[in-house]
JSON list of C-alpha atoms in Angstrom, two decimals:
[
{"chain": "J", "resi": 21, "resn": "GLU", "atom": "CA", "xyz": [-10.44, 10.89, 37.74]},
{"chain": "J", "resi": 22, "resn": "GLN", "atom": "CA", "xyz": [-13.19, 10.15, 35.26]},
{"chain": "J", "resi": 23, "resn": "ASP", "atom": "CA", "xyz": [-12.28, 8.70, 31.87]},
{"chain": "J", "resi": 24, "resn": "VAL", "atom": "CA", "xyz": [-13.63, 11.27, 29.42]},
{"chain": "J", "resi": 25, "resn": "GLY", "atom": "CA", "xyz": [-12.76, 9.48, 26.19]},
{"chain": "J", "resi": 26, "resn": "LYS", "atom": "CA", "xyz": [-10.02, 10.06, 23.70]},
{"chain": "J", "resi": 27, "resn": "LEU", "atom": "CA", "xyz": [-9.23, 12.85, 21.29]},
{"chain": "J", "resi": 28, "resn": "ILE", "atom": "CA", "xyz": [-9.04, 12.81, 17.52]},
{"chain": "J", "resi": 29, "resn": "ALA", "atom": "CA", "xyz": [-5.76, 14.15, 16.15]},
{"chain": "J", "resi": 30, "resn": "ILE", "atom": "CA", "xyz": [-5.60, 15.55, 12.63]},
{"chain": "J", "resi": 31, "resn": "ILE", "atom": "CA", "xyz": [-2.74, 16.17, 10.23]},
{"chain": "J", "resi": 32, "resn": "GLY", "atom": "CA", "xyz": [-3.74, 17.89, 7.01]},
{"chain": "J", "resi": 33, "resn": "ASP", "atom": "CA", "xyz": [-3.92, 20.93, 4.80]},
{"chain": "J", "resi": 34, "resn": "GLU", "atom": "CA", "xyz": [-5.30, 24.19, 6.16]},
{"chain": "J", "resi": 35, "resn": "ASP", "atom": "CA", "xyz": [-8.85, 23.78, 4.80]},
{"chain": "J", "resi": 36, "resn": "THR", "atom": "CA", "xyz": [-9.23, 20.23, 6.10]},
{"chain": "J", "resi": 37, "resn": "VAL", "atom": "CA", "xyz": [-7.84, 20.95, 9.57]},
{"chain": "J", "resi": 38, "resn": "THR", "atom": "CA", "xyz": [-9.85, 24.18, 9.85]},
{"chain": "J", "resi": 39, "resn": "GLY", "atom": "CA", "xyz": [-13.04, 22.26, 9.04]},
{"chain": "J", "resi": 40, "resn": "PHE", "atom": "CA", "xyz": [-12.37, 19.75, 11.79]},
{"chain": "J", "resi": 41, "resn": "LEU", "atom": "CA", "xyz": [-11.45, 22.51, 14.26]},
{"chain": "J", "resi": 42, "resn": "LEU", "atom": "CA", "xyz": [-14.72, 24.30, 13.49]},
{"chain": "J", "resi": 43, "resn": "ALA", "atom": "CA", "xyz": [-16.51, 21.00, 14.14]},
{"chain": "J", "resi": 44, "resn": "GLY", "atom": "CA", "xyz": [-15.01, 20.93, 17.64]},
{"chain": "J", "resi": 45, "resn": "VAL", "atom": "CA", "xyz": [-12.14, 18.47, 17.21]},
{"chain": "J", "resi": 46, "resn": "GLY", "atom": "CA", "xyz": [-9.42, 20.91, 18.29]},
{"chain": "J", "resi": 47, "resn": "HIS", "atom": "CA", "xyz": [-7.76, 20.61, 21.67]},
{"chain": "J", "resi": 48, "resn": "ARG", "atom": "CA", "xyz": [-4.98, 22.81, 23.01]},
{"chain": "J", "resi": 49, "resn": "THR", "atom": "CA", "xyz": [-3.08, 22.71, 26.28]},
{"chain": "J", "resi": 50, "resn": "ALA", "atom": "CA", "xyz": [-0.18, 24.85, 27.49]},
{"chain": "J", "resi": 51, "resn": "ASP", "atom": "CA", "xyz": [2.31, 22.58, 25.77]},
{"chain": "J", "resi": 52, "resn": "ALA", "atom": "CA", "xyz": [0.50, 20.65, 23.03]},
{"chain": "J", "resi": 53, "resn": "THR", "atom": "CA", "xyz": [-2.26, 20.57, 20.42]},
{"chain": "J", "resi": 54, "resn": "ASN", "atom": "CA", "xyz": [-3.94, 17.67, 18.66]},
{"chain": "J", "resi": 55, "resn": "PHE", "atom": "CA", "xyz": [-3.53, 19.00, 15.13]},
{"chain": "J", "resi": 56, "resn": "LEU", "atom": "CA", "xyz": [-0.93, 19.99, 12.56]},
{"chain": "J", "resi": 57, "resn": "ILE", "atom": "CA", "xyz": [-1.65, 22.24, 9.60]},
{"chain": "J", "resi": 58, "resn": "VAL", "atom": "CA", "xyz": [0.67, 21.25, 6.78]},
{"chain": "J", "resi": 59, "resn": "LYS", "atom": "CA", "xyz": [1.51, 24.08, 4.40]},
{"chain": "J", "resi": 60, "resn": "ALA", "atom": "CA", "xyz": [3.85, 24.24, 1.40]},
{"chain": "J", "resi": 61, "resn": "ASP", "atom": "CA", "xyz": [6.77, 25.28, 3.62]},
{"chain": "J", "resi": 62, "resn": "THR", "atom": "CA", "xyz": [6.16, 22.68, 6.34]},
{"chain": "J", "resi": 63, "resn": "LYS", "atom": "CA", "xyz": [9.19, 20.43, 6.58]},
{"chain": "J", "resi": 64, "resn": "LEU", "atom": "CA", "xyz": [8.68, 16.68, 6.20]},
{"chain": "J", "resi": 65, "resn": "VAL", "atom": "CA", "xyz": [10.39, 16.05, 9.53]},
{"chain": "J", "resi": 66, "resn": "GLU", "atom": "CA", "xyz": [7.74, 18.22, 11.25]},
{"chain": "J", "resi": 67, "resn": "VAL", "atom": "CA", "xyz": [4.99, 16.03, 9.80]},
{"chain": "J", "resi": 68, "resn": "GLU", "atom": "CA", "xyz": [6.86, 12.86, 10.82]},
{"chain": "J", "resi": 69, "resn": "ASP", "atom": "CA", "xyz": [7.43, 14.21, 14.35]},
{"chain": "J", "resi": 70, "resn": "ALA", "atom": "CA", "xyz": [3.77, 15.23, 14.73]},
{"chain": "J", "resi": 71, "resn": "PHE", "atom": "CA", "xyz": [2.63, 11.76, 13.68]},
{"chain": "J", "resi": 72, "resn": "LYS", "atom": "CA", "xyz": [5.07, 10.06, 16.05]},
{"chain": "J", "resi": 73, "resn": "THR", "atom": "CA", "xyz": [4.03, 12.34, 18.91]},
{"chain": "J", "resi": 74, "resn": "PHE", "atom": "CA", "xyz": [0.30, 11.85, 18.29]},
{"chain": "J", "resi": 75, "resn": "SER", "atom": "CA", "xyz": [0.74, 8.07, 18.02]},
{"chain": "J", "resi": 76, "resn": "GLN", "atom": "CA", "xyz": [2.45, 7.91, 21.42]},
{"chain": "J", "resi": 77, "resn": "ARG", "atom": "CA", "xyz": [-0.08, 10.03, 23.32]},
{"chain": "J", "resi": 78, "resn": "ASP", "atom": "CA", "xyz": [-2.46, 8.18, 25.66]},
{"chain": "J", "resi": 79, "resn": "ASP", "atom": "CA", "xyz": [-5.23, 10.76, 25.15]},
{"chain": "J", "resi": 80, "resn": "ILE", "atom": "CA", "xyz": [-5.52, 10.24, 21.36]},
{"chain": "J", "resi": 81, "resn": "GLY", "atom": "CA", "xyz": [-7.70, 7.45, 19.97]},
{"chain": "J", "resi": 82, "resn": "ILE", "atom": "CA", "xyz": [-7.77, 8.30, 16.24]},
{"chain": "J", "resi": 83, "resn": "ILE", "atom": "CA", "xyz": [-5.30, 10.06, 13.97]},
{"chain": "J", "resi": 84, "resn": "LEU", "atom": "CA", "xyz": [-6.87, 11.49, 10.82]},
{"chain": "J", "resi": 85, "resn": "ILE", "atom": "CA", "xyz": [-4.38, 12.29, 8.07]},
{"chain": "J", "resi": 86, "resn": "THR", "atom": "CA", "xyz": [-5.13, 13.56, 4.59]},
{"chain": "J", "resi": 87, "resn": "GLN", "atom": "CA", "xyz": [-4.05, 10.98, 2.07]},
{"chain": "J", "resi": 88, "resn": "HIS", "atom": "CA", "xyz": [-1.68, 13.18, 0.07]},
{"chain": "J", "resi": 89, "resn": "ILE", "atom": "CA", "xyz": [0.21, 13.99, 3.29]},
{"chain": "J", "resi": 90, "resn": "ALA", "atom": "CA", "xyz": [0.10, 10.33, 4.35]},
{"chain": "J", "resi": 91, "resn": "ASN", "atom": "CA", "xyz": [1.83, 9.54, 1.05]},
{"chain": "J", "resi": 92, "resn": "ASP", "atom": "CA", "xyz": [4.67, 11.89, 2.04]},
{"chain": "J", "resi": 93, "resn": "ILE", "atom": "CA", "xyz": [5.27, 9.97, 5.30]},
{"chain": "J", "resi": 94, "resn": "ARG", "atom": "CA", "xyz": [4.34, 6.52, 3.96]},
{"chain": "J", "resi": 95, "resn": "HIS", "atom": "CA", "xyz": [7.72, 5.20, 5.17]},
{"chain": "J", "resi": 96, "resn": "VAL", "atom": "CA", "xyz": [6.68, 6.08, 8.75]},
{"chain": "J", "resi": 97, "resn": "LEU", "atom": "CA", "xyz": [3.12, 4.78, 8.39]},
{"chain": "J", "resi": 98, "resn": "LYS", "atom": "CA", "xyz": [4.28, 1.40, 7.08]},
{"chain": "J", "resi": 99, "resn": "ASP", "atom": "CA", "xyz": [6.20, 0.83, 10.32]},
{"chain": "J", "resi": 100, "resn": "TYR", "atom": "CA", "xyz": [3.20, 1.81, 12.47]},
{"chain": "J", "resi": 101, "resn": "ASN", "atom": "CA", "xyz": [1.39, -1.27, 13.78]},
{"chain": "J", "resi": 102, "resn": "GLN", "atom": "CA", "xyz": [-0.57, -0.12, 16.82]},
{"chain": "J", "resi": 103, "resn": "THR", "atom": "CA", "xyz": [-4.34, -0.53, 16.93]},
{"chain": "J", "resi": 104, "resn": "ILE", "atom": "CA", "xyz": [-4.86, 2.60, 19.02]},
{"chain": "J", "resi": 105, "resn": "PRO", "atom": "CA", "xyz": [-4.55, 5.31, 18.01]},
{"chain": "J", "resi": 106, "resn": "THR", "atom": "CA", "xyz": [-6.12, 4.14, 14.78]},
{"chain": "J", "resi": 107, "resn": "VAL", "atom": "CA", "xyz": [-4.85, 5.89, 11.65]},
{"chain": "J", "resi": 108, "resn": "LEU", "atom": "CA", "xyz": [-7.45, 6.84, 9.07]},
{"chain": "J", "resi": 109, "resn": "GLU", "atom": "CA", "xyz": [-6.55, 8.40, 5.74]},
{"chain": "J", "resi": 110, "resn": "ILE", "atom": "CA", "xyz": [-9.10, 10.91, 4.49]},
{"chain": "J", "resi": 111, "resn": "PRO", "atom": "CA", "xyz": [-9.52, 12.90, 1.27]},
{"chain": "J", "resi": 112, "resn": "SER", "atom": "CA", "xyz": [-8.97, 16.63, 1.04]},
{"chain": "J", "resi": 113, "resn": "LYS", "atom": "CA", "xyz": [-10.54, 19.27, -1.16]},
{"chain": "J", "resi": 114, "resn": "GLU", "atom": "CA", "xyz": [-7.65, 19.21, -3.63]},
{"chain": "J", "resi": 115, "resn": "HIS", "atom": "CA", "xyz": [-6.90, 15.47, -3.54]},
{"chain": "J", "resi": 116, "resn": "PRO", "atom": "CA", "xyz": [-9.64, 12.83, -3.85]},
{"chain": "J", "resi": 117, "resn": "TYR", "atom": "CA", "xyz": [-9.38, 9.61, -1.87]},
{"chain": "J", "resi": 118, "resn": "ASP", "atom": "CA", "xyz": [-7.65, 6.70, -3.62]},
{"chain": "J", "resi": 119, "resn": "PRO", "atom": "CA", "xyz": [-8.16, 3.32, -1.86]},
{"chain": "J", "resi": 120, "resn": "GLU", "atom": "CA", "xyz": [-5.20, 1.90, -3.82]},
{"chain": "J", "resi": 121, "resn": "GLN", "atom": "CA", "xyz": [-2.85, 4.17, -1.85]},
{"chain": "J", "resi": 122, "resn": "ASP", "atom": "CA", "xyz": [-4.42, 3.58, 1.57]},
{"chain": "J", "resi": 123, "resn": "TYR", "atom": "CA", "xyz": [-2.22, 1.22, 3.55]},
{"chain": "J", "resi": 124, "resn": "ILE", "atom": "CA", "xyz": [-5.09, 0.11, 5.80]},
{"chain": "J", "resi": 125, "resn": "MET", "atom": "CA", "xyz": [-7.21, -0.75, 2.76]},
{"chain": "J", "resi": 126, "resn": "GLN", "atom": "CA", "xyz": [-4.27, -2.66, 1.24]},
{"chain": "J", "resi": 127, "resn": "ARG", "atom": "CA", "xyz": [-3.99, -4.72, 4.44]},
{"chain": "J", "resi": 128, "resn": "VAL", "atom": "CA", "xyz": [-7.73, -5.39, 4.56]},
{"chain": "J", "resi": 129, "resn": "ASN", "atom": "CA", "xyz": [-7.68, -6.41, 0.90]},
{"chain": "J", "resi": 130, "resn": "MET", "atom": "CA", "xyz": [-4.77, -8.81, 1.50]},
{"chain": "J", "resi": 131, "resn": "PHE", "atom": "CA", "xyz": [-6.53, -10.23, 4.56]},
{"chain": "J", "resi": 132, "resn": "LEU", "atom": "CA", "xyz": [-9.65, -10.89, 2.51]},
{"chain": "J", "resi": 133, "resn": "GLY", "atom": "CA", "xyz": [-7.60, -12.61, -0.18]},
{"chain": "J", "resi": 134, "resn": "GLY", "atom": "CA", "xyz": [-7.55, -9.85, -2.78]},
{"chain": "J", "resi": 135, "resn": "GLN", "atom": "CA", "xyz": [-4.59, -8.40, -4.58]},
{"chain": "J", "resi": 136, "resn": "GLY", "atom": "CA", "xyz": [-2.17, -6.47, -2.37]}
]
């Protein structure tokens, strides 16, 4: 079997996820997808479960998560210490990116000797 590379998973609001799906990021099998659209009525446990599932899949190399949703599951993200899949926080249309809230950026800043 040929190694065809890894997927990008995405957890975000409808506009953000739809944009990535239109760009060709979406992948669906009989029992799984690589994305979660988070709406106002999406339960926090669903977001946590999606992140945990994506982070344990061998076929996913990057997990993109909109920052305002990452803030909702920050308690889960702080315990995540794997290199792959890599977690990247991205802005959304309604919520601009804030590097102060990005856990990866906080770690990089601490590593480089800045304020944590």
